[in-house]
Coordinates of C-alpha atoms in Angstrom, one line a residue:
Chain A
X1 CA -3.1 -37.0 -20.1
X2 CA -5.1 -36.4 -17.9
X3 CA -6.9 -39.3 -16.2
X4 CA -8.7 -40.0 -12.5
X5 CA -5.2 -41.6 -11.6
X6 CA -4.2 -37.6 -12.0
X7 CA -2.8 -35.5 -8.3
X8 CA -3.0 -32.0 -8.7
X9 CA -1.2 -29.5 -6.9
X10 CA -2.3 -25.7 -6.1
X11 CA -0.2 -23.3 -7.6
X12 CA 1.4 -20.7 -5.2
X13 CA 1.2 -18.2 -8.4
X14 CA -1.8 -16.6 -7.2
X15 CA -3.9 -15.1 -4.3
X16 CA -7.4 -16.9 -2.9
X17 CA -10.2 -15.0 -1.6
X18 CA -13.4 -17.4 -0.8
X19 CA -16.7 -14.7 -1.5
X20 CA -19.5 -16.9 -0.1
X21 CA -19.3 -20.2 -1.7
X22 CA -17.5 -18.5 -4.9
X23 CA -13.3 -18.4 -4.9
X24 CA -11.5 -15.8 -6.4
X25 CA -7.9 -15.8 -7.5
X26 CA -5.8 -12.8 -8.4
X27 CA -2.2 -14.0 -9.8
X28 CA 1.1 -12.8 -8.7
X29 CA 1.7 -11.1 -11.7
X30 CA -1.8 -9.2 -11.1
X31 CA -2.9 -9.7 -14.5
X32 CA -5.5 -12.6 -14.0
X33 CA -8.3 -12.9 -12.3
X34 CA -10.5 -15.9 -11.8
X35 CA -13.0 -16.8 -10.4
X36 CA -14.5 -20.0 -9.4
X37 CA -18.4 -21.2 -8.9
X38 CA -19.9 -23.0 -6.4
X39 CA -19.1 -26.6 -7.8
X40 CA -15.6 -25.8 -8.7
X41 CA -15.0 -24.3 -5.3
X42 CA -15.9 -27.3 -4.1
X43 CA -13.6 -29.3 -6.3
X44 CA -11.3 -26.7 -5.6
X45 CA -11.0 -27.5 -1.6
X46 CA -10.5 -30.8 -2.6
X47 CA -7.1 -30.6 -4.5
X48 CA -4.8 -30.9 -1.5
X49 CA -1.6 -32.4 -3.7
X50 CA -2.2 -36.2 -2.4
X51 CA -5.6 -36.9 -3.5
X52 CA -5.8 -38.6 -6.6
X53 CA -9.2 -37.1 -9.1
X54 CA -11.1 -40.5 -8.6
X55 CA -11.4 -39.5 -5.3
X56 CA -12.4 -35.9 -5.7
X57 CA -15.4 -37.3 -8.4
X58 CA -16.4 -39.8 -5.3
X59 CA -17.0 -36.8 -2.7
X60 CA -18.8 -35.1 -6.0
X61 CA -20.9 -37.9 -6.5
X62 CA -21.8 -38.0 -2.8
X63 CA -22.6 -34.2 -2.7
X64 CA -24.1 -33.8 -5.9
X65 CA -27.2 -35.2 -7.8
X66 CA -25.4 -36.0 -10.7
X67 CA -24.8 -39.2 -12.7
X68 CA -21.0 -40.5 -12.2
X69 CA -20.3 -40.6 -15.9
X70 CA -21.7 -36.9 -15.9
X71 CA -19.1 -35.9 -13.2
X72 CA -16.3 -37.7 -14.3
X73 CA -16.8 -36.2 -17.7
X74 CA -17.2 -32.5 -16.4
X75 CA -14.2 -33.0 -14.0
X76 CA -11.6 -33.7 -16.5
X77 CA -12.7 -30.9 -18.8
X78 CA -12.8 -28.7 -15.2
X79 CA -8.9 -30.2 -14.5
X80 CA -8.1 -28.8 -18.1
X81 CA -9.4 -25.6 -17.6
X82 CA -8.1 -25.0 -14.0
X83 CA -4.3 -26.4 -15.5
X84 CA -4.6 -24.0 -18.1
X85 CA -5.5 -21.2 -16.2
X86 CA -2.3 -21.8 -13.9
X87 CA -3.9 -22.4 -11.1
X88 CA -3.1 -26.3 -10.6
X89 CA -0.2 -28.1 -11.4
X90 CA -0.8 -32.0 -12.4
X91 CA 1.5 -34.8 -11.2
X92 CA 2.8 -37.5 -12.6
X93 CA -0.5 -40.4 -12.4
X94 CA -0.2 -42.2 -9.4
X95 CA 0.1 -46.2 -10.7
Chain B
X1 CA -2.4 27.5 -1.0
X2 CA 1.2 26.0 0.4
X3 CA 2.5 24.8 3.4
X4 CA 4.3 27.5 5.5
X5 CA 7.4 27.0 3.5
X6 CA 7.4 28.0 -0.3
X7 CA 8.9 25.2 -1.3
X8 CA 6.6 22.4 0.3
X9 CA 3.4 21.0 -1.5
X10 CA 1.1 19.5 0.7
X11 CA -1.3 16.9 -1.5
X12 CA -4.3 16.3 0.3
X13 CA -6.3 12.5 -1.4
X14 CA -9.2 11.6 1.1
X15 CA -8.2 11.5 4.9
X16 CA -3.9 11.2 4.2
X17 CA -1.6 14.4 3.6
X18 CA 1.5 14.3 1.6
X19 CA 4.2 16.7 2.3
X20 CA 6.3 17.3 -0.7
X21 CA 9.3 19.1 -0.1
X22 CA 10.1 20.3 -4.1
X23 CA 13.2 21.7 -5.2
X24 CA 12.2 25.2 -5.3
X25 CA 8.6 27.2 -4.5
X26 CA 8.2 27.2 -8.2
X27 CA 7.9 23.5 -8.9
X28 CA 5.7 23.8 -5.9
X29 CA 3.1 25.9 -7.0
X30 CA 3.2 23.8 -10.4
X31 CA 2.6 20.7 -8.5
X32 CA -0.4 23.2 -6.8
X33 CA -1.8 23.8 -10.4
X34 CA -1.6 20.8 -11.6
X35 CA -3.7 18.8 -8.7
X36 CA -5.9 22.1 -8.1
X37 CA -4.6 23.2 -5.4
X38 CA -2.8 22.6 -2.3
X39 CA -4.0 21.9 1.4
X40 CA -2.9 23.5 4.7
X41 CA -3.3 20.4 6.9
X42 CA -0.4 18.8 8.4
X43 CA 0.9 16.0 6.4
X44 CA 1.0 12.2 7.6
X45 CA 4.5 11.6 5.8
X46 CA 6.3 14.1 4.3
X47 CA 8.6 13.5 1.7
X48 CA 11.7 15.6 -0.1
X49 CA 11.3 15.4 -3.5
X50 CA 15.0 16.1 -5.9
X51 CA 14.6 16.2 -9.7
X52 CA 17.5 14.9 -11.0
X53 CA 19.3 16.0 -14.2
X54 CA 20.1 13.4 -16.8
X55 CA 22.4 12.0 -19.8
X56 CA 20.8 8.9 -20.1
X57 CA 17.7 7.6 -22.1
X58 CA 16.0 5.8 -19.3
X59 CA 13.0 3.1 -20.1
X60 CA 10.0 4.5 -18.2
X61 CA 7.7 1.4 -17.3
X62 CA 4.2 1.2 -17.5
X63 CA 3.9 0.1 -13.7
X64 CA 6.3 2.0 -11.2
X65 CA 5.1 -0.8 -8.7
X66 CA 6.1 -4.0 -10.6
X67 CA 9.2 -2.2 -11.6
X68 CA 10.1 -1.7 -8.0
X69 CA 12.8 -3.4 -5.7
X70 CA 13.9 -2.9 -2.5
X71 CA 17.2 -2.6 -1.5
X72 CA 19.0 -5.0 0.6
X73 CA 19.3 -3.3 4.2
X74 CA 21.5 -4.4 7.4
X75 CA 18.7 -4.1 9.9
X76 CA 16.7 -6.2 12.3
X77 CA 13.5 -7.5 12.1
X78 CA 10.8 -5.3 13.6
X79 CA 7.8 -7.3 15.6
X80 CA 5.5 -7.1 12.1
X81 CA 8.4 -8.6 10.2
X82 CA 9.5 -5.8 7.8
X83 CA 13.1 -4.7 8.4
X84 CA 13.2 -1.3 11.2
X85 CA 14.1 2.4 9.6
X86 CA 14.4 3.6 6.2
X87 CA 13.7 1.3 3.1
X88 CA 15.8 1.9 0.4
X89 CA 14.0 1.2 -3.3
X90 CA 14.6 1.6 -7.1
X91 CA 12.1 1.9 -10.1
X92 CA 13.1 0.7 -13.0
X93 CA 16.7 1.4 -14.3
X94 CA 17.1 3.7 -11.3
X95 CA 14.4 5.9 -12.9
X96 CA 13.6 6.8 -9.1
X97 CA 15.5 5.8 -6.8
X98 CA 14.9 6.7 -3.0
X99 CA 13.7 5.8 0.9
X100 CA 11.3 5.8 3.3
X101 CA 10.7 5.5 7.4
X102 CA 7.4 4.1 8.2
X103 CA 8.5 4.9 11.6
X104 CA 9.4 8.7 10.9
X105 CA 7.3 8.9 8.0
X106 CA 9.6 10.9 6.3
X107 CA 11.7 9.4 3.1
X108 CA 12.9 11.0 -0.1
X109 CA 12.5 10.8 -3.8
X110 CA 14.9 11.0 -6.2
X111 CA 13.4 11.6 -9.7
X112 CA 15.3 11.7 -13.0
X113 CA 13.5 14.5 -14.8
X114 CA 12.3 12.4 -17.6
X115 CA 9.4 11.5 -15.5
X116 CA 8.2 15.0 -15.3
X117 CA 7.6 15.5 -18.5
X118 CA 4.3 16.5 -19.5
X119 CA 3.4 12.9 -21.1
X120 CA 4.5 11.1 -18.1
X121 CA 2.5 12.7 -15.4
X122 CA 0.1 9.7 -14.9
X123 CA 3.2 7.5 -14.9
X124 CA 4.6 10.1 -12.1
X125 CA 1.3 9.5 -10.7
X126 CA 1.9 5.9 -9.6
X127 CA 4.9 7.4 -7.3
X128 CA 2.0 9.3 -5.6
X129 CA -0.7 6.0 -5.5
X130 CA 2.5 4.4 -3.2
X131 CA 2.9 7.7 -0.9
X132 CA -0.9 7.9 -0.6
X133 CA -0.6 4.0 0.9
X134 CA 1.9 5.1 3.3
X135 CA 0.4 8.2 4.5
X136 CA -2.7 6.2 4.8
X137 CA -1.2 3.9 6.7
X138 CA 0.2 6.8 8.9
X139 CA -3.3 8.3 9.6
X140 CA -4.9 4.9 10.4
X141 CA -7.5 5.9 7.1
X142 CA -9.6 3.1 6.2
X143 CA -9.5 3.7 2.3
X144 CA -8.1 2.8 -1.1
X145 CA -7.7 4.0 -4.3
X146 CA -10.0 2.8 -7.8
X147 CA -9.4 2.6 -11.3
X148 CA -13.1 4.5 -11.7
X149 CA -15.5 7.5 -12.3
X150 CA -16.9 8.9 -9.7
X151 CA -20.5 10.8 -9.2
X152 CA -22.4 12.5 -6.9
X153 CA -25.9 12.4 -8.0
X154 CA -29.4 13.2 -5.8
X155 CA -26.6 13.2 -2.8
X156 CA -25.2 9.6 -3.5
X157 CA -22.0 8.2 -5.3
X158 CA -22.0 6.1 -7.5
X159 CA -18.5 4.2 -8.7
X160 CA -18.3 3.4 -12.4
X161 CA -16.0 0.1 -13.1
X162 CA -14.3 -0.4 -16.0
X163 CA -11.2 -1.4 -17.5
X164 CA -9.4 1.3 -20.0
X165 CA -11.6 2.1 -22.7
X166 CA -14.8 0.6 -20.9
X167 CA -16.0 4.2 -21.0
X168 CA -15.2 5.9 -17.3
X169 CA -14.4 9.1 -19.3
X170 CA -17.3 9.2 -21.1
X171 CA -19.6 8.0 -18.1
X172 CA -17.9 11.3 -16.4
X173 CA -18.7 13.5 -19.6
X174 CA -22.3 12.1 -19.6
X175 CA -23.4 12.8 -15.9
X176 CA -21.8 16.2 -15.4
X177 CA -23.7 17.5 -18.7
X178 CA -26.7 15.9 -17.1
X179 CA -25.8 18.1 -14.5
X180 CA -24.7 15.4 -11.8
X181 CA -21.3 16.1 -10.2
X182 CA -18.0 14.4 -10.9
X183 CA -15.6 13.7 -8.5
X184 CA -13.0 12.3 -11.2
X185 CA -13.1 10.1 -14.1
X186 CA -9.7 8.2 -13.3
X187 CA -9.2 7.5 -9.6
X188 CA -11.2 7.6 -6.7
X189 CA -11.3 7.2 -3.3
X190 CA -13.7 4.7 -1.0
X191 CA -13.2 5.0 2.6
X192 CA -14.7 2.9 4.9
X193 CA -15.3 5.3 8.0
X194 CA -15.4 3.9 11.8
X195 CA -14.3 0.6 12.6
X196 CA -17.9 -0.4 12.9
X197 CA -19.2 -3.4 10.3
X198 CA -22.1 -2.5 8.1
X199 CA -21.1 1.5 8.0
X200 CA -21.8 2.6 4.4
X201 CA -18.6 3.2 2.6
X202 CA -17.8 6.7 1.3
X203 CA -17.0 8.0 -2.4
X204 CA -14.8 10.5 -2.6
X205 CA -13.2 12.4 -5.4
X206 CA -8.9 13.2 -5.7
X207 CA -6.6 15.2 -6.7
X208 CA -5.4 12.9 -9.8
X209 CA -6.3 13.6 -12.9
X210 CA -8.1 11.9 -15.9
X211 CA -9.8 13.1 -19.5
X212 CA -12.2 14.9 -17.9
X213 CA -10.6 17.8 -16.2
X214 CA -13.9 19.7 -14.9
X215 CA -13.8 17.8 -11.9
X216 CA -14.9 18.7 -7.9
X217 CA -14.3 17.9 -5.2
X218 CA -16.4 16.0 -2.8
X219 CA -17.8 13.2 -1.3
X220 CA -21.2 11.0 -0.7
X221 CA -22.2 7.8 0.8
X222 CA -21.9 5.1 -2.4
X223 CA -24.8 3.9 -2.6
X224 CA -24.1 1.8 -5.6
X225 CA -20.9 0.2 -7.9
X226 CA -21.9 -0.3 -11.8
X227 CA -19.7 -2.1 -13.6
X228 CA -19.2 -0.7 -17.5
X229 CA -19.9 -2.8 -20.6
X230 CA -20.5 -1.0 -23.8
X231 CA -23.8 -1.7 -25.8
X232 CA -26.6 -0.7 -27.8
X233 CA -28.5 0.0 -24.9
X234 CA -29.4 1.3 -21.3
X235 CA -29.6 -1.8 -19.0
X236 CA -28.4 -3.1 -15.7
X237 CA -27.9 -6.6 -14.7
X238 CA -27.4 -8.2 -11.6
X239 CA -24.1 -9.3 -11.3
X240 CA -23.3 -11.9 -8.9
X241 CA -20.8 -10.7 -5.7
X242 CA -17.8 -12.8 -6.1
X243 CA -17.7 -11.5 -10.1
X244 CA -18.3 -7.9 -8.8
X245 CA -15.9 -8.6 -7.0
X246 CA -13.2 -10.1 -9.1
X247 CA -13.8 -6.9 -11.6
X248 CA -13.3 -4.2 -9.0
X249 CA -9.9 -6.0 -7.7
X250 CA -8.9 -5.9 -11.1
X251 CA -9.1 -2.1 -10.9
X252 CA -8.5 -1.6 -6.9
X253 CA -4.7 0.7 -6.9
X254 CA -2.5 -1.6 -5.1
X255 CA -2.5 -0.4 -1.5
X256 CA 1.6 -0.3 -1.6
X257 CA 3.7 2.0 0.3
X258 CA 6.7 3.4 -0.5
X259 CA 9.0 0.7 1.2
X260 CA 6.7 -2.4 0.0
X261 CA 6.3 -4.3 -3.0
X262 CA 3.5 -6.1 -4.1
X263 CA 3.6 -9.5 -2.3
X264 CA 1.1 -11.8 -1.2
X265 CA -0.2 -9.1 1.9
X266 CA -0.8 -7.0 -0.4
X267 CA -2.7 -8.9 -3.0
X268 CA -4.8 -10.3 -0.1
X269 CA -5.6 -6.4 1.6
X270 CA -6.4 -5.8 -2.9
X271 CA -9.3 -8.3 -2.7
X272 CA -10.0 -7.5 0.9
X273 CA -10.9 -4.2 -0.6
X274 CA -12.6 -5.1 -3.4
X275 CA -14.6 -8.0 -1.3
X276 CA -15.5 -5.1 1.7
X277 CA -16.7 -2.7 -1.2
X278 CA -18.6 -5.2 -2.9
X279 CA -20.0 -7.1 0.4
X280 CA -21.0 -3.4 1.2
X281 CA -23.1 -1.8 -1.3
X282 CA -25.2 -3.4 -4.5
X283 CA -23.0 -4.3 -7.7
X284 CA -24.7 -3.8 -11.3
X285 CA -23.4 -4.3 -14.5
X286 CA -24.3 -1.2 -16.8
X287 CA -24.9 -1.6 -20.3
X288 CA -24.6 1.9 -21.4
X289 CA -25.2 4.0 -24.9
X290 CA -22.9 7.1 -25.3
X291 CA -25.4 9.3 -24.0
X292 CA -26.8 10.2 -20.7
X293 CA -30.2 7.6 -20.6
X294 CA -28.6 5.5 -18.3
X295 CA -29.3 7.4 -15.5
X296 CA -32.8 6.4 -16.0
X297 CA -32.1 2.9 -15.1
X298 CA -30.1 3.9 -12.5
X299 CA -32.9 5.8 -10.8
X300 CA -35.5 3.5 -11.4
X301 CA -33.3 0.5 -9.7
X302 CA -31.7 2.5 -6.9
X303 CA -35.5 4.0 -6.2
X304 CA -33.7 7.9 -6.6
X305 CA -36.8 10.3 -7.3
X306 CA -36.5 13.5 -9.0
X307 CA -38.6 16.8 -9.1
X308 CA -38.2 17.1 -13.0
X309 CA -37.6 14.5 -15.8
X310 CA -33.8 14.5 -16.5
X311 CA -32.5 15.3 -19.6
X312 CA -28.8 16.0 -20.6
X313 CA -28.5 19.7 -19.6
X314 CA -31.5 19.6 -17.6
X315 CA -30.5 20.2 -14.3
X316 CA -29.4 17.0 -11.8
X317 CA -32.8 17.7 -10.1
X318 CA -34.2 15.4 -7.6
X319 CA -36.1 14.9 -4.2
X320 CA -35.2 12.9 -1.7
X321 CA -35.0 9.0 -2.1
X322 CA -37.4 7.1 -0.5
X323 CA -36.8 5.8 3.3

């Protein structure tokens, strides 16, 4: 489960292409496409394999004008949607 | 018109010649009728093409690039990495089977006959998409090929985006009975010409062919790429660039030669294309009826004037646009 104790990991599976402060991502396969906003770039950029999410919603908090129960709550369901899309990769939560 | 010797095809798409050297001046001019002719200009690569008889019931994939491997070779390393001389590769279960000298530019195709069949032209097709990348490569042509329709209309091209089915077929049908030109319904060309930044890019037609088989030739600065979505009316909607984008990559031909595969290069050239073409000229999304209104909107965004109000087998009559 997914928790802010959560490291995620890129997946190689796919190809990134920054398009102003948008991300794009075209799998290996070829078959997907995504495409990423300007917040979840910026979430995105963060998620460097070591850093745990509670740390990624501080640098959100600091850059954003948003509550932290807000953030938290919109991270984790952003952490779902990225590990379902195959484009992160969550390790086991650090203790 | 052929090359100098019966047998050879020369396929001209955008800036890049392919020499085809077929198995006998027949299958040559057939390859001529097919495509609509041939060209005289010396080819980049040239290629000799054998059609090879066969017992076997071969699977013919969808995608003769994700279907491709490249055989092991005993070479060393040239300075960009790839292996020096010929690369050997196989399609499928040795549907095609061949090589190719990026040095030379020369290689040779081995084709079980299967593939020639009537009903498997397009998939044939997909050999040419990879020859076109290397005799691209060879003429140092800034282009790519699209998953699109293309017009000329009032002197500018417009690319229509879509995914199969989206409507590119019918978008083609629409314009040329409005009396706009088509360069293809199935795949075009951009090129980007002169190595200088902010240079429209340019919409050409090819040789391949789609549905819509009343196509011409031609080319026109693109003035604008409209992205197709199906609906009970004519509108168009911004669209922001990085979804553009995203949806053009999705139908950008993947710039492979003959002796490469789709790795990560060539995925990051794809959206390199995509992100150039898009960076370059406005993106809309067009919400289109089956019939030929959406031109109005197109006009009134893109500021086109015309002489006389349009109407489907009016005329495509227009003044200039406005500096």
């Amino acid at each position: 489960m997914t928790s802010l104790e959560t490291v995620l990991v890129p997946a190689e599976s796919y190809c990134v292409r920054e398009i102003g402060e948008e991300t794009i991502f075209l799998s290996n396969s070829g078959d997907q496409i995504h495409v990423l906003d300007e917040v979840g770039t910026f979430v995105w950029k963060e998620i460097d394999g070591r850093r745990p999410l509670g740390e990624i919603l501080d640098r959100i908090c600091a850059e954003y004008d948003v509550s932290r129960e807000t953030a938290e709550r919109d991270l984790l369901r952003f952490v779902e949607e990225l590990t379902e899309m195959g484009l992160v990769t969550q390790l086991a939560n650090r203790s | 018109m052929v090359g100098a010797d019966a047998s050879e095809f020369r396929l001209r798409v955008g800036e890049a010649v392919i020499g085809l050297d077929c198995p006998s001046p027949a299958y040559a001019a057939s390859l001529a009728d097919y495509f609509g002719g041939a060209t005289a200009a010396t080819p980049h690569i040239r290629l000799r093409l054998e059609i090879v008889p066969h017992d076997d019931s071969p699977v013919v994939p969808d995608s003769l690039f994700t279907a491709k491997r490249l055989l092991p070779v005993k070479a060393h390393d040239r300075a960009d990495g790839d292996p020096a001389g010929p690369r050997r590769f196989a399609i499928g279960d040795d549907l095609v089977t061949g090589w190719y000298d990026p040095d030379a530019r020369a290689g040779e195709l081995r084709v079980k006959c299967v593939l020639t069949n009537n009903q498997l032209t397009r998939v044939f097709e997909q050999l040419l998409y990879q020859a076109f990348a290397s005799a691209t490569e060879a003429a140092a042509s800034d282009s790519f090929l699209v998953h699109a329709s293309g017009v000329i209309h009032c002197g500018s091209g417009y690319l229509f985006v879509g995914a199969p089915e989206a409507g590119k077929s019918t978008v083609a049908r629409l314009s040329g009975e409005a009396g706009a030109m088509v360069l293809n319904d199935e795949i075009c060309l951009v090129r980007f010409p002169g190595a200088q930044a902010g240079l429209t890019p340019v919409l050409e037609g090819t040789p391949f062919n789609g549905l819509f088989r009343e196509k011409t030739p031609g080319a026109a600065p693109l003035r604008a790429v409209l992205l197709l979505a199906q609906a009970p009316h004519h509108r168009l909607v911004p669209v922001g660039r990085a979804l553009a984008t995203a949806t053009v990559a999705a139908q950008v031909v993947p710039p492979v030669g003959l002796d490469r595969l789709i790795d990560g290069r060539a995925r990051a050239r794809l959206l390199e294309c995509a992100d150039r073409l898009c960076a370059a000229v406005p993106a809309r999304r067009l919400e289109f009826l089956p019939d030929a209104g959406f031109w109005r909107e197109i006009d009134r965004e893109f500021e086109t004037e015309r002489d006389n109000e349009s109407a489907p087998g009016s005329g495509d009559s227009c003044s200039r646009r406005k500096p």
